[in-house]
Amino acid sequence: MTSRAPPPRFEPCAFEGVRYEAEYATTNQAPRTRSGGVVAHDEASGRKLWSVTLWTTVDDDSGLSIPPRYLQRITRGASVGELRVEDEHGVVYHLDLASRAVRREERATRRPAPGRSD
């Protein structure tokens, strides 16, 4: 199994009486999975309101472990009623707070022009 530093610490996002934080889970049953997402807590009581999984990875049968993907930032989205969640690879997840629907936005990668290797 690959050893890795713990997830980065960052300030939770809080507004309208709800605090949103990163949440991670691992299962040790076959197949072993790792997942990450967002959990919402009532700020006054601390009670968990809901959670949404943003990604899940499954370790393959080769014995190699896939390192977890850590979240780096949770902020209010550009649209009303939306959270913007960014992971360490630059992938952005847009989470609709009413429906809990997630839209994933891949980071654009620069590709070399045909025939070039840069």
PDB file of C-alpha atoms in Angstrom:
ATOM      1  CA  MET A   1       0.000   0.000   0.000  1.00  0.00           C
ATOM      2  CA  THR A   2       1.231   3.503  -0.807  1.00  0.00           C
ATOM      3  CA  SER A   3       1.933   5.694   2.189  1.00  0.00           C
ATOM      4  CA  ARG A   4       0.888   9.279   1.880  1.00  0.00           C
ATOM      5  CA  ALA A   5       0.632  12.406   3.993  1.00  0.00           C
ATOM      6  CA  PRO A   6      -2.778  13.110   5.518  1.00  0.00           C
ATOM      7  CA  PRO A   7      -5.262  15.323   3.666  1.00  0.00           C
ATOM      8  CA  PRO A   8      -4.481  19.047   3.696  1.00  0.00           C
ATOM      9  CA  ARG A   9      -6.286  21.151   6.278  1.00  0.00           C
ATOM     10  CA  PHE A  10      -8.334  24.080   5.033  1.00  0.00           C
ATOM     11  CA  GLU A  11     -11.070  26.264   6.426  1.00  0.00           C
ATOM     12  CA  PRO A  12     -14.556  24.839   5.966  1.00  0.00           C
ATOM     13  CA  CYS A  13     -17.010  26.878   3.943  1.00  0.00           C
ATOM     14  CA  ALA A  14     -19.928  28.167   6.025  1.00  0.00           C
ATOM     15  CA  PHE A  15     -22.970  30.225   5.119  1.00  0.00           C
ATOM     16  CA  GLU A  16     -26.672  30.409   5.966  1.00  0.00           C
ATOM     17  CA  GLY A  17     -26.138  28.343   9.124  1.00  0.00           C
ATOM     18  CA  VAL A  18     -24.495  25.352   7.398  1.00  0.00           C
ATOM     19  CA  ARG A  19     -20.812  24.332   7.492  1.00  0.00           C
ATOM     20  CA  TYR A  20     -19.425  22.324   4.540  1.00  0.00           C
ATOM     21  CA  GLU A  21     -16.285  20.192   5.001  1.00  0.00           C
ATOM     22  CA  ALA A  22     -14.299  17.492   3.229  1.00  0.00           C
ATOM     23  CA  GLU A  23     -15.147  13.895   4.158  1.00  0.00           C
ATOM     24  CA  TYR A  24     -13.175  10.740   3.281  1.00  0.00           C
ATOM     25  CA  ALA A  25     -14.024   7.044   3.616  1.00  0.00           C
ATOM     26  CA  THR A  26     -12.230   3.735   3.038  1.00  0.00           C
ATOM     27  CA  THR A  27     -13.668   0.235   2.936  1.00  0.00           C
ATOM     28  CA  ASN A  28     -11.477  -2.751   3.706  1.00  0.00           C
ATOM     29  CA  GLN A  29     -13.846  -5.315   2.233  1.00  0.00           C
ATOM     30  CA  ALA A  30     -13.218  -6.644  -1.247  1.00  0.00           C
ATOM     31  CA  PRO A  31     -13.086  -4.722  -3.418  1.00  0.00           C
ATOM     32  CA  ARG A  32     -11.302  -2.084  -1.322  1.00  0.00           C
ATOM     33  CA  THR A  33     -12.572   1.410  -2.179  1.00  0.00           C
ATOM     34  CA  ARG A  34     -11.688   4.959  -1.226  1.00  0.00           C
ATOM     35  CA  SER A  35     -13.995   7.907  -1.600  1.00  0.00           C
ATOM     36  CA  GLY A  36     -14.114  11.598  -0.908  1.00  0.00           C
ATOM     37  CA  GLY A  37     -16.820  14.176  -0.795  1.00  0.00           C
ATOM     38  CA  VAL A  38     -18.537  16.935   1.124  1.00  0.00           C
ATOM     39  CA  VAL A  39     -20.442  16.738   4.386  1.00  0.00           C
ATOM     40  CA  ALA A  40     -22.878  19.431   5.592  1.00  0.00           C
ATOM     41  CA  HIS A  41     -23.344  20.168   9.313  1.00  0.00           C
ATOM     42  CA  ASP A  42     -25.789  22.475  11.063  1.00  0.00           C
ATOM     43  CA  GLU A  43     -23.553  25.177  12.577  1.00  0.00           C
ATOM     44  CA  ALA A  44     -25.691  25.650  15.692  1.00  0.00           C
ATOM     45  CA  SER A  45     -26.063  21.996  16.725  1.00  0.00           C
ATOM     46  CA  GLY A  46     -23.178  20.342  14.872  1.00  0.00           C
ATOM     47  CA  ARG A  47     -25.658  17.737  13.573  1.00  0.00           C
ATOM     48  CA  LYS A  48     -24.813  16.114  10.241  1.00  0.00           C
ATOM     49  CA  LEU A  49     -27.369  17.147   7.637  1.00  0.00           C
ATOM     50  CA  TRP A  50     -26.170  15.211   4.568  1.00  0.00           C
ATOM     51  CA  SER A  51     -23.111  14.094   2.642  1.00  0.00           C
ATOM     52  CA  VAL A  52     -22.300  13.687  -1.051  1.00  0.00           C
ATOM     53  CA  THR A  53     -19.596  11.489  -2.576  1.00  0.00           C
ATOM     54  CA  LEU A  54     -17.626  13.274  -5.297  1.00  0.00           C
ATOM     55  CA  TRP A  55     -15.243  10.464  -6.288  1.00  0.00           C
ATOM     56  CA  THR A  56     -14.620   6.787  -5.595  1.00  0.00           C
ATOM     57  CA  THR A  57     -11.615   4.667  -6.548  1.00  0.00           C
ATOM     58  CA  VAL A  58     -11.338   0.888  -6.420  1.00  0.00           C
ATOM     59  CA  ASP A  59      -7.994  -0.793  -5.733  1.00  0.00           C
ATOM     60  CA  ASP A  60      -7.305  -3.376  -8.407  1.00  0.00           C
ATOM     61  CA  ASP A  61      -6.371  -7.037  -7.931  1.00  0.00           C
ATOM     62  CA  SER A  62      -2.677  -6.414  -8.650  1.00  0.00           C
ATOM     63  CA  GLY A  63      -2.046  -5.407  -5.046  1.00  0.00           C
ATOM     64  CA  LEU A  64      -1.212  -1.858  -6.060  1.00  0.00           C
ATOM     65  CA  SER A  65      -3.084   0.754  -4.136  1.00  0.00           C
ATOM     66  CA  ILE A  66      -4.475   3.860  -5.812  1.00  0.00           C
ATOM     67  CA  PRO A  67      -3.575   6.888  -3.693  1.00  0.00           C
ATOM     68  CA  PRO A  68      -6.519   8.929  -2.448  1.00  0.00           C
ATOM     69  CA  ARG A  69      -7.472  12.191  -4.123  1.00  0.00           C
ATOM     70  CA  TYR A  70      -7.620  15.013  -1.598  1.00  0.00           C
ATOM     71  CA  LEU A  71      -9.852  18.062  -1.671  1.00  0.00           C
ATOM     72  CA  GLN A  72      -8.126  21.442  -1.326  1.00  0.00           C
ATOM     73  CA  ARG A  73     -10.860  24.036  -1.252  1.00  0.00           C
ATOM     74  CA  ILE A  74     -14.602  24.395  -0.746  1.00  0.00           C
ATOM     75  CA  THR A  75     -16.173  27.761  -1.573  1.00  0.00           C
ATOM     76  CA  ARG A  76     -19.517  29.213  -2.615  1.00  0.00           C
ATOM     77  CA  GLY A  77     -20.094  28.673  -6.297  1.00  0.00           C
ATOM     78  CA  ALA A  78     -20.660  31.320  -8.945  1.00  0.00           C
ATOM     79  CA  SER A  79     -24.359  30.389  -9.079  1.00  0.00           C
ATOM     80  CA  VAL A  80     -26.778  30.808  -6.178  1.00  0.00           C
ATOM     81  CA  GLY A  81     -27.221  27.543  -4.265  1.00  0.00           C
ATOM     82  CA  GLU A  82     -23.974  25.994  -5.482  1.00  0.00           C
ATOM     83  CA  LEU A  83     -20.715  24.909  -3.857  1.00  0.00           C
ATOM     84  CA  ARG A  84     -17.423  24.887  -5.757  1.00  0.00           C
ATOM     85  CA  VAL A  85     -15.080  22.115  -4.614  1.00  0.00           C
ATOM     86  CA  GLU A  86     -11.532  21.803  -5.949  1.00  0.00           C
ATOM     87  CA  ASP A  87      -9.239  18.787  -5.567  1.00  0.00           C
ATOM     88  CA  GLU A  88      -5.453  18.622  -5.583  1.00  0.00           C
ATOM     89  CA  HIS A  89      -5.370  17.788  -9.302  1.00  0.00           C
ATOM     90  CA  GLY A  90      -7.294  20.916 -10.274  1.00  0.00           C
ATOM     91  CA  VAL A  91     -10.568  19.097 -10.918  1.00  0.00           C
ATOM     92  CA  VAL A  92     -13.514  21.286  -9.934  1.00  0.00           C
ATOM     93  CA  TYR A  93     -16.822  19.846  -8.742  1.00  0.00           C
ATOM     94  CA  HIS A  94     -19.933  22.047  -8.825  1.00  0.00           C
ATOM     95  CA  LEU A  95     -22.410  20.820  -6.213  1.00  0.00           C
ATOM     96  CA  ASP A  96     -26.040  21.949  -6.428  1.00  0.00           C
ATOM     97  CA  LEU A  97     -27.169  22.310  -2.810  1.00  0.00           C
ATOM     98  CA  ALA A  98     -30.866  21.730  -3.537  1.00  0.00           C
ATOM     99  CA  SER A  99     -30.604  18.563  -5.625  1.00  0.00           C
ATOM    100  CA  ARG A 100     -27.099  17.404  -4.492  1.00  0.00           C
ATOM    101  CA  ALA A 101     -26.292  16.919  -8.195  1.00  0.00           C
ATOM    102  CA  VAL A 102     -22.592  17.130  -9.038  1.00  0.00           C
ATOM    103  CA  ARG A 103     -21.093  18.472 -12.244  1.00  0.00           C
ATOM    104  CA  ARG A 104     -17.395  17.698 -12.719  1.00  0.00           C
ATOM    105  CA  GLU A 105     -15.166  20.141 -14.591  1.00  0.00           C
ATOM    106  CA  GLU A 106     -11.827  18.721 -15.714  1.00  0.00           C
ATOM    107  CA  ARG A 107      -8.834  21.006 -15.731  1.00  0.00           C
ATOM    108  CA  ALA A 108      -7.780  21.828 -19.275  1.00  0.00           C
ATOM    109  CA  THR A 109      -4.402  20.323 -20.106  1.00  0.00           C
ATOM    110  CA  ARG A 110      -2.073  21.738 -22.709  1.00  0.00           C
ATOM    111  CA  ARG A 111      -1.320  19.297 -25.490  1.00  0.00           C
ATOM    112  CA  PRO A 112       1.633  19.738 -27.830  1.00  0.00           C
ATOM    113  CA  ALA A 113       0.901  20.510 -31.452  1.00  0.00           C
ATOM    114  CA  PRO A 114       0.952  17.491 -33.822  1.00  0.00           C
ATOM    115  CA  GLY A 115       4.521  16.445 -34.564  1.00  0.00           C
ATOM    116  CA  ARG A 116       5.928  18.229 -31.487  1.00  0.00           C
ATOM    117  CA  SER A 117       6.934  16.618 -28.235  1.00  0.00           C
ATOM    118  CA  ASP A 118       7.018  19.669 -25.965  1.00  0.00           C
TER     119      ASP A 118
END
